[in-house]
């Protein structure tokens, strides 16, 4: 007599011991995430449809906050500045990080020491790094102006004009995070099979051909993921701008995160601040979804999609 093990009917799932164990292990984490992410997000979304302000009666205003923010010239200007800031910072980080990774790939003397020095900015606290750079760029006693003066260049009051203020916060942002790109790029380069490069050399390919047709295509998925994370984190940059310029002079360096902060905590308009936060979250989700899809399509062949 043969024994036939019947399979569960389609659409039905039988809980066994492993399922209950997995639920018991993941349950506390899911509850914590629900409490600190989902619930506050829902509360913030509801608040964005009100005129909530401390000490005032709260009324439902519908889409009024969103319409007013999107039509506000200050918000539009902050959005443009944020796009310029993100494109410039991430572009420079990718170029500098990849360039240094390509240099470190070679057998340089004291390569471990160079790697440690490059990683150091990433290990420094963001606030400490920003305050340090603020003193280094000071027009009176900053080391940057001292070195420029010693080399015969005029000193620059970095945070007193629109152009130099934006340049200053871009320099700080790139210095703080380019090492992340370097680390990931270096790891991706070291993971390339040595046989591929040797075969190309035997066939007569030079370094430019090896870089263009072998190394860059093989590390492109890693670079895409790094770029996605850096765009998302740079899009919501706050500490550097708030600590160095406070959005000034005027509003010349005011980007979206600082615009949100001023709406919520300087003007005490919590409804408008919540609406700005949801607009930033929506933009981040759309951008991240697009980048994840592009990265996924680049990492897998057609038959795995």
Tab-separated table of C-alpha atoms in Angstrom:
chain	number	residue	atom	x	y	z
A	1	UNK	CA	0.000	0.000	0.000
A	2	UNK	CA	1.525	3.254	-1.047
A	3	UNK	CA	1.442	6.314	1.093
A	4	UNK	CA	0.691	9.590	-0.630
A	5	UNK	CA	1.461	12.870	1.140
A	6	UNK	CA	-1.239	15.295	0.207
A	7	UNK	CA	-0.091	18.860	-0.438
A	8	UNK	CA	-1.941	21.779	1.141
A	9	UNK	CA	-4.593	23.207	-1.114
A	10	UNK	CA	-3.626	26.326	-3.068
A	11	UNK	CA	-4.166	29.483	-1.041
A	12	UNK	CA	-4.074	27.597	2.298
A	13	UNK	CA	-1.084	27.483	4.635
A	14	UNK	CA	-0.595	25.171	7.609
A	15	UNK	CA	1.282	26.592	10.577
A	16	UNK	CA	3.980	24.308	11.947
A	17	UNK	CA	6.566	24.670	14.726
A	18	UNK	CA	9.053	26.527	12.530
A	19	UNK	CA	6.425	29.038	11.475
A	20	UNK	CA	5.476	29.806	15.067
A	21	UNK	CA	9.187	30.085	16.019
A	22	UNK	CA	9.811	32.543	13.179
A	23	UNK	CA	6.774	34.582	14.222
A	24	UNK	CA	7.963	34.625	17.843
A	25	UNK	CA	11.424	35.837	16.819
A	26	UNK	CA	10.260	38.464	14.332
A	27	UNK	CA	7.196	39.609	16.271
A	28	UNK	CA	8.994	41.936	18.752
A	29	UNK	CA	10.948	43.575	15.932
A	30	UNK	CA	7.774	44.084	13.902
A	31	UNK	CA	6.033	45.628	16.924
A	32	UNK	CA	8.936	48.032	17.558
A	33	UNK	CA	9.030	49.073	13.899
A	34	UNK	CA	5.257	49.541	13.947
A	35	UNK	CA	5.490	51.720	17.074
A	36	UNK	CA	8.407	53.965	16.019
A	37	UNK	CA	7.858	54.225	12.257
A	38	UNK	CA	4.333	53.383	11.125
A	39	UNK	CA	2.352	55.027	13.952
A	40	UNK	CA	4.317	58.342	13.917
A	41	UNK	CA	4.112	58.407	10.101
A	42	UNK	CA	0.328	58.040	10.198
A	43	UNK	CA	0.086	60.706	12.914
A	44	UNK	CA	2.277	63.055	10.828
A	45	UNK	CA	0.147	62.387	7.738
A	46	UNK	CA	-3.049	63.284	9.619
A	47	UNK	CA	-1.367	66.406	11.056
A	48	UNK	CA	-0.448	67.572	7.534
A	49	UNK	CA	-4.178	68.142	6.864
A	50	UNK	CA	-4.596	70.417	9.907
A	51	UNK	CA	-3.420	73.844	11.055
A	52	UNK	CA	-1.863	72.367	14.207
A	53	UNK	CA	0.120	74.891	16.267
A	54	UNK	CA	1.028	74.944	19.990
A	55	UNK	CA	-1.631	76.599	22.195
A	56	UNK	CA	-4.146	76.912	19.331
A	57	UNK	CA	-7.283	74.943	18.515
A	58	UNK	CA	-6.587	72.507	15.678
A	59	UNK	CA	-8.872	72.584	12.625
A	60	UNK	CA	-9.027	70.338	9.566
A	61	UNK	CA	-7.858	72.284	6.473
A	62	UNK	CA	-7.725	69.470	3.884
A	63	UNK	CA	-5.157	69.904	1.095
A	64	UNK	CA	-4.613	73.591	1.906
A	65	UNK	CA	-1.133	73.018	3.410
A	66	UNK	CA	0.058	71.077	0.353
A	67	UNK	CA	-1.313	73.648	-2.114
A	68	UNK	CA	0.202	76.540	-0.171
A	69	UNK	CA	3.634	74.862	0.109
A	70	UNK	CA	3.858	73.796	-3.531
A	71	UNK	CA	2.894	77.317	-4.689
A	72	UNK	CA	5.269	79.020	-2.227
A	73	UNK	CA	8.288	80.613	-4.017
A	74	UNK	CA	10.465	79.959	-0.945
A	75	UNK	CA	9.710	76.223	-1.134
A	76	UNK	CA	10.334	76.163	-4.891
A	77	UNK	CA	13.677	77.945	-4.420
A	78	UNK	CA	14.652	75.535	-1.622
A	79	UNK	CA	13.755	72.607	-3.904
A	80	UNK	CA	15.984	73.933	-6.711
A	81	UNK	CA	18.865	74.511	-4.278
A	82	UNK	CA	18.371	70.999	-2.882
A	83	UNK	CA	18.587	69.458	-6.358
A	84	UNK	CA	21.780	71.432	-7.136
A	85	UNK	CA	23.248	70.429	-3.767
A	86	UNK	CA	22.443	66.712	-4.223
A	87	UNK	CA	23.703	66.503	-7.819
A	88	UNK	CA	26.960	68.334	-7.014
A	89	UNK	CA	27.734	66.511	-3.766
A	90	UNK	CA	26.909	63.001	-5.003
A	91	UNK	CA	28.682	63.591	-8.325
A	92	UNK	CA	31.877	64.743	-6.598
A	93	UNK	CA	31.696	61.916	-4.067
A	94	UNK	CA	31.390	59.321	-6.818
A	95	UNK	CA	34.286	60.774	-8.862
A	96	UNK	CA	36.644	61.251	-5.893
A	97	UNK	CA	35.709	57.970	-4.182
A	98	UNK	CA	36.097	55.884	-7.349
A	99	UNK	CA	39.344	57.630	-8.302
A	100	UNK	CA	40.924	56.944	-4.916
A	101	UNK	CA	39.710	53.326	-4.986
A	102	UNK	CA	41.405	52.843	-8.359
A	103	UNK	CA	44.639	54.277	-6.912
A	104	UNK	CA	44.479	52.093	-3.804
A	105	UNK	CA	43.937	49.038	-5.973
A	106	UNK	CA	47.595	49.297	-6.998
A	107	UNK	CA	50.374	48.020	-4.678
A	108	UNK	CA	51.123	51.407	-3.062
A	109	UNK	CA	53.492	51.664	-0.084
A	110	UNK	CA	51.670	52.042	3.257
A	111	UNK	CA	48.341	51.266	1.594
A	112	UNK	CA	46.821	50.282	4.940
A	113	UNK	CA	47.732	53.673	6.421
A	114	UNK	CA	46.214	55.526	3.447
A	115	UNK	CA	43.051	53.481	3.757
A	116	UNK	CA	42.800	54.289	7.484
A	117	UNK	CA	43.234	58.024	6.814
A	118	UNK	CA	40.575	57.951	4.112
A	119	UNK	CA	38.076	56.117	6.324
A	120	UNK	CA	38.665	58.529	9.251
A	121	UNK	CA	36.184	61.252	8.116
A	122	UNK	CA	33.401	58.657	7.938
A	123	UNK	CA	34.073	57.662	11.569
A	124	UNK	CA	33.914	61.231	12.920
A	125	UNK	CA	30.641	62.405	14.455
A	126	UNK	CA	28.743	64.584	11.917
A	127	UNK	CA	28.379	67.511	14.332
A	128	UNK	CA	32.058	67.350	15.344
A	129	UNK	CA	33.101	67.278	11.692
A	130	UNK	CA	30.897	70.265	10.799
A	131	UNK	CA	32.089	72.369	13.766
A	132	UNK	CA	35.711	71.481	12.929
A	133	UNK	CA	35.265	72.624	9.327
A	134	UNK	CA	33.460	75.779	10.454
A	135	UNK	CA	36.568	76.795	12.429
A	136	UNK	CA	38.902	75.686	9.628
A	137	UNK	CA	37.051	77.972	7.177
A	138	UNK	CA	36.914	80.942	9.569
A	139	UNK	CA	38.208	84.108	7.788
A	140	UNK	CA	40.184	85.285	10.834
A	141	UNK	CA	41.948	82.240	12.258
A	142	UNK	CA	40.946	79.316	10.015
A	143	UNK	CA	43.718	77.093	8.714
A	144	UNK	CA	42.266	77.087	5.174
A	145	UNK	CA	42.554	80.869	4.825
A	146	UNK	CA	45.992	80.755	6.457
A	147	UNK	CA	47.197	78.284	3.822
A	148	UNK	CA	45.577	80.309	1.020
A	149	UNK	CA	47.243	83.491	2.283
A	150	UNK	CA	50.605	81.742	2.574
A	151	UNK	CA	50.299	80.623	-1.054
A	152	UNK	CA	49.542	84.171	-2.201
A	153	UNK	CA	45.794	83.784	-2.696
A	154	UNK	CA	43.269	86.228	-1.146
A	155	UNK	CA	41.425	85.009	1.931
A	156	UNK	CA	37.724	84.172	1.619
A	157	UNK	CA	34.933	84.893	4.101
A	158	UNK	CA	33.262	81.600	3.229
A	159	UNK	CA	29.879	81.953	4.937
A	160	UNK	CA	29.138	85.600	4.134
A	161	UNK	CA	28.077	85.345	0.473
A	162	UNK	CA	25.676	83.058	-1.389
A	163	UNK	CA	28.231	81.442	-3.719
A	164	UNK	CA	30.976	80.783	-1.187
A	165	UNK	CA	28.488	79.603	1.456
A	166	UNK	CA	27.073	76.931	-0.868
A	167	UNK	CA	30.623	75.988	-1.930
A	168	UNK	CA	31.628	75.648	1.727
A	169	UNK	CA	28.786	73.305	2.690
A	170	UNK	CA	29.394	71.244	-0.470
A	171	UNK	CA	33.082	70.825	0.475
A	172	UNK	CA	32.122	69.688	3.989
A	173	UNK	CA	29.475	67.259	2.709
A	174	UNK	CA	31.853	65.688	0.158
A	175	UNK	CA	34.719	65.399	2.681
A	176	UNK	CA	32.420	63.728	5.212
A	177	UNK	CA	31.058	60.967	2.962
A	178	UNK	CA	33.372	60.312	-0.006
A	179	UNK	CA	35.147	57.579	1.986
A	180	UNK	CA	31.945	55.483	1.895
A	181	UNK	CA	32.133	55.453	-1.905
A	182	UNK	CA	35.858	54.648	-1.720
A	183	UNK	CA	35.352	51.651	0.589
A	184	UNK	CA	32.574	50.067	-1.483
A	185	UNK	CA	34.343	50.752	-4.797
A	186	UNK	CA	37.613	49.288	-3.497
A	187	UNK	CA	35.824	46.130	-2.281
A	188	UNK	CA	34.049	45.762	-5.650
A	189	UNK	CA	37.332	46.185	-7.555
A	190	UNK	CA	39.085	43.563	-5.425
A	191	UNK	CA	36.222	41.130	-6.108
A	192	UNK	CA	36.848	41.159	-9.875
A	193	UNK	CA	38.405	37.801	-10.904
A	194	UNK	CA	42.084	38.348	-11.693
A	195	UNK	CA	41.838	35.971	-14.655
A	196	UNK	CA	39.596	38.414	-16.543
A	197	UNK	CA	42.172	41.205	-16.311
A	198	UNK	CA	45.072	38.903	-17.200
A	199	UNK	CA	43.227	37.537	-20.247
A	200	UNK	CA	42.560	41.094	-21.454
A	201	UNK	CA	46.243	41.991	-21.014
A	202	UNK	CA	47.343	38.928	-22.959
A	203	UNK	CA	44.990	40.027	-25.753
A	204	UNK	CA	46.796	43.382	-25.843
A	205	UNK	CA	44.322	45.578	-23.953
A	206	UNK	CA	45.769	48.592	-22.132
A	207	UNK	CA	44.628	50.024	-18.806
A	208	UNK	CA	41.977	52.354	-20.372
A	209	UNK	CA	40.385	49.412	-22.234
A	210	UNK	CA	40.502	47.186	-19.131
A	211	UNK	CA	38.935	49.950	-17.030
A	212	UNK	CA	36.192	50.715	-19.552
A	213	UNK	CA	35.219	47.225	-20.712
A	214	UNK	CA	35.962	45.048	-17.647
A	215	UNK	CA	36.300	46.901	-14.346
A	216	UNK	CA	33.627	49.581	-14.640
A	217	UNK	CA	30.898	47.247	-15.992
A	218	UNK	CA	31.620	44.689	-13.240
A	219	UNK	CA	31.493	47.208	-10.380
A	220	UNK	CA	28.535	49.135	-11.833
A	221	UNK	CA	25.891	47.355	-9.635
A	222	UNK	CA	27.841	48.246	-6.483
A	223	UNK	CA	28.268	51.840	-7.656
A	224	UNK	CA	24.537	52.070	-8.403
A	225	UNK	CA	23.624	50.953	-4.876
A	226	UNK	CA	26.132	53.375	-3.330
A	227	UNK	CA	24.790	56.228	-5.438
A	228	UNK	CA	21.211	55.379	-4.425
A	229	UNK	CA	22.060	55.542	-0.715
A	230	UNK	CA	24.068	58.734	-1.102
A	231	UNK	CA	21.274	60.491	-3.032
A	232	UNK	CA	18.706	59.524	-0.380
A	233	UNK	CA	20.892	60.651	2.528
A	234	UNK	CA	22.066	63.862	0.812
A	235	UNK	CA	18.479	64.771	-0.122
A	236	UNK	CA	17.618	65.146	3.571
A	237	UNK	CA	20.909	66.783	4.706
A	238	UNK	CA	20.316	69.090	7.673
A	239	UNK	CA	23.231	69.162	10.161
A	240	UNK	CA	25.813	70.761	7.871
A	241	UNK	CA	23.591	73.608	6.671
A	242	UNK	CA	22.014	74.319	10.063
A	243	UNK	CA	25.365	74.381	11.899
A	244	UNK	CA	27.364	76.430	9.394
A	245	UNK	CA	25.014	78.922	7.731
A	246	UNK	CA	21.542	78.380	9.202
A	247	UNK	CA	20.277	78.687	5.617
A	248	UNK	CA	21.922	82.073	5.019
A	249	UNK	CA	23.037	84.549	4.048
A	250	UNK	CA	19.342	85.347	3.540
A	251	UNK	CA	17.942	82.062	2.237
A	252	UNK	CA	20.799	81.340	-0.215
A	253	UNK	CA	21.658	77.938	1.342
A	254	UNK	CA	18.214	77.008	2.640
A	255	UNK	CA	17.426	73.498	1.384
A	256	UNK	CA	14.322	71.374	2.016
A	257	UNK	CA	15.289	69.917	5.406
A	258	UNK	CA	15.994	73.384	6.778
A	259	UNK	CA	12.788	74.758	5.211
A	260	UNK	CA	10.862	72.010	7.026
A	261	UNK	CA	12.631	72.807	10.320
A	262	UNK	CA	11.772	76.502	10.069
A	263	UNK	CA	8.110	75.829	9.241
A	264	UNK	CA	7.688	73.437	12.186
A	265	UNK	CA	9.912	74.813	14.939
A	266	UNK	CA	10.606	78.483	14.132
A	267	UNK	CA	7.175	79.499	12.836
A	268	UNK	CA	5.414	76.761	14.921
A	269	UNK	CA	3.289	75.757	11.909
A	270	UNK	CA	3.249	72.018	12.537
A	271	UNK	CA	0.695	71.325	9.796
A	272	UNK	CA	2.850	72.937	7.084
A	273	UNK	CA	5.959	71.224	8.497
A	274	UNK	CA	4.217	67.844	8.399
A	275	UNK	CA	3.088	68.436	4.806
A	276	UNK	CA	6.659	69.365	3.812
A	277	UNK	CA	7.938	66.195	5.485
A	278	UNK	CA	5.484	64.045	3.552
A	279	UNK	CA	6.404	65.748	0.269
A	280	UNK	CA	10.079	64.967	0.979
A	281	UNK	CA	9.201	61.367	1.888
A	282	UNK	CA	7.176	60.955	-1.304
A	283	UNK	CA	10.043	62.339	-3.420
A	284	UNK	CA	12.507	60.026	-1.660
A	285	UNK	CA	10.306	56.946	-2.192
A	286	UNK	CA	9.788	57.723	-5.887
A	287	UNK	CA	13.505	58.323	-6.425
A	288	UNK	CA	14.519	55.245	-4.434
A	289	UNK	CA	12.003	53.079	-6.319
A	290	UNK	CA	13.350	54.287	-9.653
A	291	UNK	CA	16.982	53.697	-8.619
A	292	UNK	CA	16.245	50.266	-7.121
A	293	UNK	CA	14.492	49.221	-10.323
A	294	UNK	CA	17.383	50.440	-12.473
A	295	UNK	CA	19.888	48.686	-10.206
A	296	UNK	CA	17.874	45.469	-10.238
A	297	UNK	CA	17.629	45.503	-14.031
A	298	UNK	CA	21.401	46.016	-14.253
A	299	UNK	CA	22.273	43.207	-11.845
A	300	UNK	CA	20.206	40.385	-13.262
A	301	UNK	CA	19.863	38.952	-16.706
A	302	UNK	CA	16.548	38.767	-18.497
A	303	UNK	CA	15.773	35.197	-17.441
A	304	UNK	CA	15.989	36.046	-13.734
A	305	UNK	CA	13.576	39.013	-13.835
